[in-house]
Short mmCIF file of C-alpha atoms in Angstrom, two decimals:
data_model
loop_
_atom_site.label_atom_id
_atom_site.label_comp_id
_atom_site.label_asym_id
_atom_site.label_seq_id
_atom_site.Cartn_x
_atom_site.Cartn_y
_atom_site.Cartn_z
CA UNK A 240 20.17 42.79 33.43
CA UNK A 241 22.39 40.05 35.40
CA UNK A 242 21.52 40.47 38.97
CA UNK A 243 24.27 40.65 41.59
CA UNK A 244 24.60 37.61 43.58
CA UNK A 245 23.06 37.90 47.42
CA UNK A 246 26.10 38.02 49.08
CA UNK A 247 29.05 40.10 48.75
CA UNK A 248 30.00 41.57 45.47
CA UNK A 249 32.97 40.84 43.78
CA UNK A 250 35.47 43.05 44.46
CA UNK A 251 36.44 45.01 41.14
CA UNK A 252 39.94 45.66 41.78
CA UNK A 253 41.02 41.77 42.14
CA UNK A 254 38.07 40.05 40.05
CA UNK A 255 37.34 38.20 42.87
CA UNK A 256 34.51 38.07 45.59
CA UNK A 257 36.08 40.16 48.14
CA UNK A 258 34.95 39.57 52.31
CA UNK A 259 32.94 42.01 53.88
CA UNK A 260 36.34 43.01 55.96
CA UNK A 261 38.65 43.41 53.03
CA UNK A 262 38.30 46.70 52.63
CA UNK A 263 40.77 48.50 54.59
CA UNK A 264 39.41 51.66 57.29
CA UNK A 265 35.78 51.35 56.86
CA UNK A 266 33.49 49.22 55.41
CA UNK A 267 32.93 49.27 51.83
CA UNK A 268 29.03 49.78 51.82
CA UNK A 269 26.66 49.49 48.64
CA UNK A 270 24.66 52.11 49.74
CA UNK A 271 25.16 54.85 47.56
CA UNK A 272 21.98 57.31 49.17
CA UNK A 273 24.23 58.88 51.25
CA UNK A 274 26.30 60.74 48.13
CA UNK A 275 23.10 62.00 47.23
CA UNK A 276 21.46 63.24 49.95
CA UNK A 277 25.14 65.16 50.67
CA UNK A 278 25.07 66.10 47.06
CA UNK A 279 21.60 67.20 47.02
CA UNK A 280 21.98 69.10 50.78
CA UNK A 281 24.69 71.30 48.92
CA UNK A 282 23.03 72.01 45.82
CA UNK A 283 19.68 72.68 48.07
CA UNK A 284 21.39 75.54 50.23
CA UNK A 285 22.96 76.72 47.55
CA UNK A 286 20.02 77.60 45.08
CA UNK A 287 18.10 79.46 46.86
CA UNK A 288 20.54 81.48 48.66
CA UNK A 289 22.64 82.42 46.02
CA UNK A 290 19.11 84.12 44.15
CA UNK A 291 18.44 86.27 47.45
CA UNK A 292 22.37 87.15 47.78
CA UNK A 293 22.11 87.94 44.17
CA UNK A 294 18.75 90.28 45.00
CA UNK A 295 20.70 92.05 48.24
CA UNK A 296 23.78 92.82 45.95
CA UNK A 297 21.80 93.87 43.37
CA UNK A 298 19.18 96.03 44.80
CA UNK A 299 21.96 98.35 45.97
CA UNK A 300 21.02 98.35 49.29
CA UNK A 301 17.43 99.41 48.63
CA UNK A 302 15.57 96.79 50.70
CA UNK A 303 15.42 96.15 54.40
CA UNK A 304 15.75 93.76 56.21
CA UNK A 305 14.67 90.19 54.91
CA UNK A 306 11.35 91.12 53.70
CA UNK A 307 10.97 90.18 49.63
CA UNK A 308 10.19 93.50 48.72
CA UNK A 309 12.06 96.59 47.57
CA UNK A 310 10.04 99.33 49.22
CA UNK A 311 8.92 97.13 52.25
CA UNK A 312 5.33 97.80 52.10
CA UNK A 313 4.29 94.87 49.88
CA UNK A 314 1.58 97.59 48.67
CA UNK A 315 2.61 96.26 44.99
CA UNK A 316 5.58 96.02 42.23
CA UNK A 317 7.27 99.54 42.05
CA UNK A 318 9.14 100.35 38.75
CA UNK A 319 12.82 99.72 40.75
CA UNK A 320 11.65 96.08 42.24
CA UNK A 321 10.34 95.32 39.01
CA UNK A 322 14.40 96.82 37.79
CA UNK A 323 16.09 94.34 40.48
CA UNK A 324 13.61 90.73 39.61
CA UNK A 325 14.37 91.34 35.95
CA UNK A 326 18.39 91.62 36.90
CA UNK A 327 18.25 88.57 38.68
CA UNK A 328 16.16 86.23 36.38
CA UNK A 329 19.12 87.38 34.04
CA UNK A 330 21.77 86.98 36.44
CA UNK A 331 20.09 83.71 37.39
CA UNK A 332 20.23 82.84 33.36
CA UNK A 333 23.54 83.54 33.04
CA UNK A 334 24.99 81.24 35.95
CA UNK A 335 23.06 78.80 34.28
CA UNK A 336 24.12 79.22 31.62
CA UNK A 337 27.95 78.76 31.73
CA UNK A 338 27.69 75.74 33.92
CA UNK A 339 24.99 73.64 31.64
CA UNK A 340 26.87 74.60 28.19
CA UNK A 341 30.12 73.09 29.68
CA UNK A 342 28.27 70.25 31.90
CA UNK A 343 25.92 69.01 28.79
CA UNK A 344 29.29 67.29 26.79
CA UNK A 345 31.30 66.40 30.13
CA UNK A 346 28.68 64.72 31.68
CA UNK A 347 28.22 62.80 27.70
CA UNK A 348 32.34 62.03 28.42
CA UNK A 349 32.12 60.31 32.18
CA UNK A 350 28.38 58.35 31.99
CA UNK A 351 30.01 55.86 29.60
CA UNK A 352 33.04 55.85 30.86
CA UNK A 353 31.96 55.21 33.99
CA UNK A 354 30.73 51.12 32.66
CA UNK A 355 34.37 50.60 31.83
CA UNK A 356 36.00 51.88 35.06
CA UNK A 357 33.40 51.92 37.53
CA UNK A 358 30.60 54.46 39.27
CA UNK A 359 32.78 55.40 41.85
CA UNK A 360 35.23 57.84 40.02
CA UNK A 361 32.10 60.22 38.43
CA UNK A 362 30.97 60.24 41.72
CA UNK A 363 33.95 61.73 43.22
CA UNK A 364 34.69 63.87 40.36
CA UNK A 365 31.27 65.92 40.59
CA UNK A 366 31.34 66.53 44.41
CA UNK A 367 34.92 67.57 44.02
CA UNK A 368 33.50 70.26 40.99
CA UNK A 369 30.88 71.17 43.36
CA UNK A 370 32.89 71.73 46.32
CA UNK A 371 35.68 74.40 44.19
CA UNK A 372 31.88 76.06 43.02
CA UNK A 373 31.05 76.61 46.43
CA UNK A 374 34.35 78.07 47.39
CA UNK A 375 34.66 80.59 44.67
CA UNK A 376 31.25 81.79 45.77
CA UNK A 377 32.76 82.31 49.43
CA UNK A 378 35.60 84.12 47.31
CA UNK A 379 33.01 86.41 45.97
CA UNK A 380 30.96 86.98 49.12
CA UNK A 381 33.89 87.33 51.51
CA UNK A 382 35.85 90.09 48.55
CA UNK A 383 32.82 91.20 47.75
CA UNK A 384 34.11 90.71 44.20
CA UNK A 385 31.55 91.84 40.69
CA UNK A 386 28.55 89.17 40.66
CA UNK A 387 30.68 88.40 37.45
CA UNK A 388 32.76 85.88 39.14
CA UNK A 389 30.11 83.67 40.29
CA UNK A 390 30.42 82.15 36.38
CA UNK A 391 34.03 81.46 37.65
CA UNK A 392 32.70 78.81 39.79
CA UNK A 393 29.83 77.37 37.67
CA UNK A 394 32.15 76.86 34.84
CA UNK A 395 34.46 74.75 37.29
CA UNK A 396 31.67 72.74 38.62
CA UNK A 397 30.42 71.93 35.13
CA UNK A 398 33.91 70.99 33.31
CA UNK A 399 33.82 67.98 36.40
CA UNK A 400 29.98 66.57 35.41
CA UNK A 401 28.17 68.81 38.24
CA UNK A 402 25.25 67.87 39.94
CA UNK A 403 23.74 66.31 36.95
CA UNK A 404 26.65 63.86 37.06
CA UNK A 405 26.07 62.88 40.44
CA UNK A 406 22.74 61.76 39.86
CA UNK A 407 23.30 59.81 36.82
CA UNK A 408 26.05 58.03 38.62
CA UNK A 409 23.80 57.10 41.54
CA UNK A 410 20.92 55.65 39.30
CA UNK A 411 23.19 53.82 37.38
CA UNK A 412 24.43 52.48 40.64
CA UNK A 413 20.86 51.49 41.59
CA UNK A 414 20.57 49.83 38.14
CA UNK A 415 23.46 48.37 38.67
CA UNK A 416 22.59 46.48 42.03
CA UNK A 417 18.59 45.99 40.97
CA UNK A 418 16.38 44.13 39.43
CA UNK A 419 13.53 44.97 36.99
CA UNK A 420 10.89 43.91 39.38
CA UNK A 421 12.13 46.23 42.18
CA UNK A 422 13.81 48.83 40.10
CA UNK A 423 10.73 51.56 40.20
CA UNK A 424 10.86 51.22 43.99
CA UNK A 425 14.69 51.56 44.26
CA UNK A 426 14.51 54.47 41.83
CA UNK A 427 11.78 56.11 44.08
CA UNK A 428 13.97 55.27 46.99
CA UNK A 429 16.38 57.16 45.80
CA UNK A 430 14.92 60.46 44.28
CA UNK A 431 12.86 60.69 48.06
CA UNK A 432 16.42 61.03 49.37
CA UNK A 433 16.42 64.29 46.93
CA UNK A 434 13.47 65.38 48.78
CA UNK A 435 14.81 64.77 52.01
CA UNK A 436 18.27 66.40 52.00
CA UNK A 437 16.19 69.13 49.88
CA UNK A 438 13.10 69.74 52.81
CA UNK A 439 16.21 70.09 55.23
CA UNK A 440 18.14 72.43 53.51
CA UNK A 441 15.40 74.63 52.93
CA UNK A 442 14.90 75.22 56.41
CA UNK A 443 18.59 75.28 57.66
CA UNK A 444 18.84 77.55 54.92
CA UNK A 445 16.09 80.35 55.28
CA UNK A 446 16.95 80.09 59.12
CA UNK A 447 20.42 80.13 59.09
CA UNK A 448 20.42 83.08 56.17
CA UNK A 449 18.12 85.22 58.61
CA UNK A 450 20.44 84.57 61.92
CA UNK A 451 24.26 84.75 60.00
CA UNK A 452 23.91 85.83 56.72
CA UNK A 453 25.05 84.21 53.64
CA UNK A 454 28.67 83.21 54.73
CA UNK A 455 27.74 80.17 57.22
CA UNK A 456 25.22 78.23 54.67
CA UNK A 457 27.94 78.42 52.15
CA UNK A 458 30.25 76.48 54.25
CA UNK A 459 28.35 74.19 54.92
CA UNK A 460 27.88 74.10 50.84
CA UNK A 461 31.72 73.61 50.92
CA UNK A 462 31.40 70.50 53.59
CA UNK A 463 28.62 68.78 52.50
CA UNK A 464 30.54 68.33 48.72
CA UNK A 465 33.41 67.42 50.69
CA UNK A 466 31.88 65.21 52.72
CA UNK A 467 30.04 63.12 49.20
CA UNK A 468 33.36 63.02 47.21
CA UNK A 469 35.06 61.36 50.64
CA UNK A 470 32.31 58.75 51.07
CA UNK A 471 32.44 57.64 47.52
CA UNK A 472 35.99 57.36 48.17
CA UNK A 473 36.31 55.96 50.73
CA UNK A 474 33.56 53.66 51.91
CA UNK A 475 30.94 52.85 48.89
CA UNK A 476 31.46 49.60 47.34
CA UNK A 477 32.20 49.31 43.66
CA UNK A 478 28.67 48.32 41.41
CA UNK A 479 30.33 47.36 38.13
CA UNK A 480 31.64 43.71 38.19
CA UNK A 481 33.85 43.38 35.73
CA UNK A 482 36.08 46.47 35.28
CA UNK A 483 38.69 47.70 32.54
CA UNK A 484 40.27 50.42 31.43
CA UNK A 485 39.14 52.70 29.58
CA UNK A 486 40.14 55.99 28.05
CA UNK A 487 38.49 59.04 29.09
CA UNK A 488 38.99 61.27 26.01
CA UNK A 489 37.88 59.59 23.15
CA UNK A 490 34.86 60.07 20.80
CA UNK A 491 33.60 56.55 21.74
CA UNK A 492 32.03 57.21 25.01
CA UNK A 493 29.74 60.19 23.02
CA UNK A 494 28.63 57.41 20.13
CA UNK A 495 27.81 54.80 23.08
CA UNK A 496 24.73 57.35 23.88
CA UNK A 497 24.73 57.95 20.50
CA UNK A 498 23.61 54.67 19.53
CA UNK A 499 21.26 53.99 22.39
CA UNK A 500 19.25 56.29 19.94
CA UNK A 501 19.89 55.37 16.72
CA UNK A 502 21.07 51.35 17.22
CA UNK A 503 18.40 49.55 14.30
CA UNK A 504 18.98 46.37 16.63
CA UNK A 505 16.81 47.43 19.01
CA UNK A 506 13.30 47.64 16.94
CA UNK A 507 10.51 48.95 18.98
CA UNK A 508 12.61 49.96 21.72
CA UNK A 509 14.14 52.55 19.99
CA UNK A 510 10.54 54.46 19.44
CA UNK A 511 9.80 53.85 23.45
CA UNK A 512 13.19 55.00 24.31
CA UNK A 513 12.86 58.17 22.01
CA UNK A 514 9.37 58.50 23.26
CA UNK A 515 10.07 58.20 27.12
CA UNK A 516 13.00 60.51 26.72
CA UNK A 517 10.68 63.38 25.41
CA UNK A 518 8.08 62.98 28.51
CA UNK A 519 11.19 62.99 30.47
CA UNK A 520 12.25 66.08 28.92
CA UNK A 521 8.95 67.80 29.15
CA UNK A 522 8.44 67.00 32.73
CA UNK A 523 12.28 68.30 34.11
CA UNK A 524 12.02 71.38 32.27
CA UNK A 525 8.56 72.38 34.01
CA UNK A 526 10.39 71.27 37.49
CA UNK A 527 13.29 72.90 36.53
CA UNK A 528 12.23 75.98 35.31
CA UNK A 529 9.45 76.66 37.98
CA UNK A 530 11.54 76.11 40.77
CA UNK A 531 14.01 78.86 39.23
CA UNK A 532 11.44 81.59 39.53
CA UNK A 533 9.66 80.75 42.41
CA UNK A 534 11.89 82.09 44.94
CA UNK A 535 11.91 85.34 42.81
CA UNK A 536 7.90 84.72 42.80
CA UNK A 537 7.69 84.32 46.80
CA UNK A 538 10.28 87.56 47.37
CA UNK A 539 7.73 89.63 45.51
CA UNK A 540 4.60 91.35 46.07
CA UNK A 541 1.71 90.47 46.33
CA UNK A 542 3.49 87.73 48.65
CA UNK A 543 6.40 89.33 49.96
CA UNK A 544 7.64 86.69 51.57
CA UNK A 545 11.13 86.47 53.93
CA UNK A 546 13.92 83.88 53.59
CA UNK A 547 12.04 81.75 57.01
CA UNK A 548 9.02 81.96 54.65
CA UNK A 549 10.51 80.86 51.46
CA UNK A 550 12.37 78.26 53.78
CA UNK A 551 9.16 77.02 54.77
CA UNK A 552 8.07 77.07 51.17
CA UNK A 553 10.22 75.05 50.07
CA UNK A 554 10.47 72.51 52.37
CA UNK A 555 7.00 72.32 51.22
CA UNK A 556 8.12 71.49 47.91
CA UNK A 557 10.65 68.94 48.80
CA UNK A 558 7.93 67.13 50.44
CA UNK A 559 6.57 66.25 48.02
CA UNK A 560 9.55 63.78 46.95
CA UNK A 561 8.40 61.68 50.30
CA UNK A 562 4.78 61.76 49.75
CA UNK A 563 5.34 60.80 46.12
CA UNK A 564 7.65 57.45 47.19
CA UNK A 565 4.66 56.57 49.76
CA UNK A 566 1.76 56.92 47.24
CA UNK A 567 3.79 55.24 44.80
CA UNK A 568 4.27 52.15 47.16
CA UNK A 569 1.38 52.41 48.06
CA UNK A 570 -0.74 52.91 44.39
CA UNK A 571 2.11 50.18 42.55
CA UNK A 572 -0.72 47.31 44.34
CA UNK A 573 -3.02 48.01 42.97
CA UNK A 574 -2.00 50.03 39.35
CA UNK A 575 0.34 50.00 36.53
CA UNK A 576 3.48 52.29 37.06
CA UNK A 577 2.39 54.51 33.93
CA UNK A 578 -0.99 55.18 35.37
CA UNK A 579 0.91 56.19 38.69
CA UNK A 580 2.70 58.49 36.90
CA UNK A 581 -0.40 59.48 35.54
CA UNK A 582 -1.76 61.02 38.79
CA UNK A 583 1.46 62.53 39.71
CA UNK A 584 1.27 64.76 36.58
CA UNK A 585 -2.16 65.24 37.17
CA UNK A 586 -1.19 65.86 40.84
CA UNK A 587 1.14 68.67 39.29
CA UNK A 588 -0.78 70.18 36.93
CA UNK A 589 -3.67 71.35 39.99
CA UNK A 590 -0.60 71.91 41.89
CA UNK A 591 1.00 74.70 39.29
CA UNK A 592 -2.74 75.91 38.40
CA UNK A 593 -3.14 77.05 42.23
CA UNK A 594 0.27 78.56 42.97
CA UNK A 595 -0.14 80.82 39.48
CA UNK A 596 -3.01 82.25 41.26
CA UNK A 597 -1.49 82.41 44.53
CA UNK A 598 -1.96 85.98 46.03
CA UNK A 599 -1.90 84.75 49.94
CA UNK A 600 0.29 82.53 51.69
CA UNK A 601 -2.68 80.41 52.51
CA UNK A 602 -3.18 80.19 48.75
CA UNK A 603 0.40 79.55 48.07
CA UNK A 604 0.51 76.44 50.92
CA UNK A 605 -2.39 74.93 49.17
CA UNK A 606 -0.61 74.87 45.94
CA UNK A 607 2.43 73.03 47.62
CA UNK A 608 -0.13 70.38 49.01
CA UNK A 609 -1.68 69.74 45.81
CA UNK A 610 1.87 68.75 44.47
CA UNK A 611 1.60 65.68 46.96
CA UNK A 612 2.29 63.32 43.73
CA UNK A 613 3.92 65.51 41.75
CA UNK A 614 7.39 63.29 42.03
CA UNK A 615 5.56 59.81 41.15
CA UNK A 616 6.15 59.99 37.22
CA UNK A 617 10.19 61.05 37.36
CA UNK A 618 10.99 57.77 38.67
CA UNK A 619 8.31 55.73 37.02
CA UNK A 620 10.22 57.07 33.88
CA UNK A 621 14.09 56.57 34.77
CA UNK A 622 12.93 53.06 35.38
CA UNK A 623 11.48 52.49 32.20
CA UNK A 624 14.25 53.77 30.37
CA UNK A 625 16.62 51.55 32.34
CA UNK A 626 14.87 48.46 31.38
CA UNK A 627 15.07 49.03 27.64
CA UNK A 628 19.07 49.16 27.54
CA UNK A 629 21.60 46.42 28.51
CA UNK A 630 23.65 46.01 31.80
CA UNK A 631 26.25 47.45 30.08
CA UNK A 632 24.63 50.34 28.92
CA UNK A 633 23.16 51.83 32.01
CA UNK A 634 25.98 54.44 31.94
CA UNK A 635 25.59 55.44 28.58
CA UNK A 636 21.98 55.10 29.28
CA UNK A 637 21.53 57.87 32.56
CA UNK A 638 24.47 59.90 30.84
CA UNK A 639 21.96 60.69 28.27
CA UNK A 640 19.39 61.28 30.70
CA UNK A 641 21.39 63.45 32.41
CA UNK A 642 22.65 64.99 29.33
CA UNK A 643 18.36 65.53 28.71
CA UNK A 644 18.50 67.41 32.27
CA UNK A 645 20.71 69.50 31.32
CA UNK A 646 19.43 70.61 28.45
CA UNK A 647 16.26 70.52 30.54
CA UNK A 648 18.02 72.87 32.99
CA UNK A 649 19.22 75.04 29.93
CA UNK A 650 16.00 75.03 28.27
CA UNK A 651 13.83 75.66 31.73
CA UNK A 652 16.65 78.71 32.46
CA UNK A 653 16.03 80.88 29.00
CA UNK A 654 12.25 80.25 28.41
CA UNK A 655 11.06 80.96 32.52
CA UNK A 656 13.77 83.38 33.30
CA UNK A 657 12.86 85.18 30.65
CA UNK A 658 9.08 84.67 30.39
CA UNK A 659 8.98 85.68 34.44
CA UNK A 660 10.36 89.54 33.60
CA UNK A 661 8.07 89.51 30.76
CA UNK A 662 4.54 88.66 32.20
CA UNK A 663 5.50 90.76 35.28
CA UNK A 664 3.12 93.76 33.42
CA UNK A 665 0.36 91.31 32.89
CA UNK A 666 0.23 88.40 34.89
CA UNK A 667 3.15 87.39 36.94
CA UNK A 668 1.91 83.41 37.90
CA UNK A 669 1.73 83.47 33.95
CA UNK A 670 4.92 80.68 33.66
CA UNK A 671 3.24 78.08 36.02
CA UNK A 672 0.42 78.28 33.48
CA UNK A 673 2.59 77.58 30.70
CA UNK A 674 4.35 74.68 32.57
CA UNK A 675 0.40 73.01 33.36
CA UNK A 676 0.18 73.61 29.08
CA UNK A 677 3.75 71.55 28.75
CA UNK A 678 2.57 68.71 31.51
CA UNK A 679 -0.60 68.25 29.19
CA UNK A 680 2.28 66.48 26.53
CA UNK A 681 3.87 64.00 28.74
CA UNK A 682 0.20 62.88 29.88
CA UNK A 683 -0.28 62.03 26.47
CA UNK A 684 2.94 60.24 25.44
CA UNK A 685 2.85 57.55 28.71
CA UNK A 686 -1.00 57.18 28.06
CA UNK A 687 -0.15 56.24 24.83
CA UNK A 688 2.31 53.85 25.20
CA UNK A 689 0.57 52.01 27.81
CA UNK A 690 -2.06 51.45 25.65
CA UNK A 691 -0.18 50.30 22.85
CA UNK A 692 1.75 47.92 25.30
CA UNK A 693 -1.31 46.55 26.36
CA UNK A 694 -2.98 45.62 23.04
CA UNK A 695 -0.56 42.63 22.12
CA UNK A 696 -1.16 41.65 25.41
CA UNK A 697 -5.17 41.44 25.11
CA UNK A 698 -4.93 39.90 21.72
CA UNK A 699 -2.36 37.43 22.63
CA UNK A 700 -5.16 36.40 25.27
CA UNK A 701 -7.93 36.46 22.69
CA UNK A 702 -5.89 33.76 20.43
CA UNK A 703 -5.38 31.38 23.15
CA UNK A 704 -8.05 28.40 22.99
CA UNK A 705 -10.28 28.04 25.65
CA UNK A 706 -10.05 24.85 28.07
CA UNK A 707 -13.85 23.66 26.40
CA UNK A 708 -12.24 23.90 22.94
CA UNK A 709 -9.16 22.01 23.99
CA UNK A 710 -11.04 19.26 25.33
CA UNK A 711 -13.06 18.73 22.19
CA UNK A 712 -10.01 19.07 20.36
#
């Protein structure tokens, strides 16, 4: 990848380097964290909350207070809480659903776009979608309108690239404006700013929820994607050097990821791309799909848990995006990035086995700490998936990953949704078990590949001539 220079980037409107001051109202920064941590603020409030509102409107008035269980007593499932969880795992589905079906080929359309025309306009797009989701979910709430018309919104928010845009326009950014030495860092940097704006939603939002109700968070929902689509707007600084126009509807953009796959050119690559892709894959859909069911988990008995609780909770599990970033600094000394990533699914896997046998909150809170790593292999991944493509690829490149998260999301959203009702009669931690089976897959792909990397390396050594045999040469 051709590095930017040290100084100022050219500007990409006149071809030219542009002065720091040329940027009319504020300064055009390249820091593009703060679109993400607004990005990932909104999406954080918004999760969570919208499964309890979905639980109050759907219980019918049944439960109390903000206690997680129907009939109050946390004494165990009765046959009408076990009536409302099912509803909203389906509900939950459903939302999904209509926003990942339409966000899967528009995110395909704007990744590869974006390398013609620049980051900055599927950065603005997304925040926009997300902002028009949030306010036809203050449509419904304020109305009171049929749960129905929450797909309203999520169908808006994916036909603009949704949150899954966002992020692929952000790491592309940071690939844009990185090198590969530092690029695991910077990729770290940026997915602990998903656990920070995550860690503080989660507790504006449980506390907020308990004081106002649903109506304030969601505003702040609204703002927050406001806010993101005005800074990329207005004061982030262009990454792509050299940019052209480009048409937005054409079939080209979808064979640019297309060919990423399938390009003969590439050799090996191709196999480590396809390979790193499907521990990707594998990893997002056990993140994805146990955070969908573990608010539904902590609302129900045996926990029982209230929103300050499941705020609590997790913030917990945002942490772990901060801890991961310092043990990854800190292990990247001393280690190889795929053995890093190595203990953060291992890290995961404990976490998971704990929290499907959480009965106690104690328990519960000990499962969150074992996730401490759980965020080093995400990263660790994106980066080497970034360094197999071109400069002028990284669009296409984290269009198709986000394209995998989606279908990640989509995946994550039928199997645990459903599986959740299912095991209620039997075991209900039984999906966190199945995600620990899943993690077991991805272990085994990096190991691999690391140890295939590193065999050409050993036997490239072994072929050198020593110094004695040179002199007697």
């Amino acid at each position: 990848m051709a590095e930017l220079p040290s100084g100022d980037p050219p500007d990409p409107e006149e071809g030219v380097p542009a002065p720091p001051s040329s940027a009319p109202g504020c300064a055009r920064l390249q820091a593009v964290e703060p679109v993400l941590l607004l990005a990932t603020l909104a999406l954080g409030l918004q999760s969570p909350l919208l499964t309890q509102y979905l639980w109050t409107r759907l219980a019918n008035g049944t439960r109390s207070g903000g206690g997680g269980c129907v009939n109050g007593s946390g004494s165990g499932d009765t046959p009408g809480q076990q009536d409302v969880e099912s509803l909203v795992a389906h509900w939950n589905l459903y939302i999904n659903l209509a926003g990942f079906f339409v966000g899967l080929f528009s995110v395909t359309l704007f990744g590869p776009w974006s390398d013609s025309v620049g980051r900055r306009p599927v950065l603005i797009l997304p925040a926009l979608g997300m902002a028009l989701q949030a306010a036809a979910y203050l449509l419904v709430m304020y109305l009171k309108l049929p749960v129905g018309y929450l797909l309203v919104g999520r169908i808006l928010s994916g036909l603009s690239g949704d949150y899954n845009l966002i992020l692929a326009g952000c790491f592309a950014y940071v690939a844009d404006v990185s090198d590969k030495r530092t690029r695991t860092f910077r990729v770290a940097v940026l997915e602990a700013c998903l656990g920070l704006a995550g860690m503080a939603a989660s507790i504006i939002g449980g506390q907020w929820r308990k004081a106002e109700g649903y109506l304030a968070p969601f505003w702040l929902v609204f703002a927050a994607s406001v806010c993101a689509a005005l800074y990329a707007a207005l004061c982030l600084r262009e990454s792509v050097l050299q940019r052209r126009p480009g048409r937005l509807f054409t079939l080209r953009h979808y064979m640019s990821v297309y060919h990423l796959y399938v390009d003969p050119c590439r050799g090996r690559a191709w196999k480590k791309l396809a390979l790193y892709s499907l521990a990707f894959f594998l990893l997002i859909t056990v993140h994805f799909g146990t955070r969908d069911i573990l608010v539904l988990y902590e609302l129900s008995s045996p926990l029982c848990w209230d929103s300050e609780l499941i705020g609590y909770g997790l913030a917990a599990q945002y942490l772990t995006y901060l801890t991961s970033l310092a043990g990854l600094w800190l292990l990247q000394k001393c280690v190889a990035d795929t053995w890093v990533a190595e203990m953060g699914l291992l890290s995961n896997i404990l976490g998971l086995g704990v929290i499907a046998l959480a009965a106690t909150t104690p328990l519960m809170f000990t499962g969150y700490g074992l996730l401490f790593l759980s965020m080093a292999a995400t990263p660790v991944i994106r980066s080497k998936l970034s360094k197999l493509v071109n400069e002028t690829e990284q669009g296409a490149l984290f269009a198709a990953v986000a394209c995998t998260e989606g279908l990640c999301s989509l995946v994550a959203t039928g199997v645990f949704n459903s599986l959740f009702p299912a095991s209620l009669h039997f075991m209900k931690g039984f999906p966190f078990l199945f995600g620990v089976a899943l993690l077991l897959l991805p272990a085994a792909v990096l190991g691999w590949i690391e140890i295939q990397d590193s065999k050409p390396e050993y036997s490239h050594f072994e072929d050198l001539p020593s110094p004695v045999q040179e002199v007697v040469d």
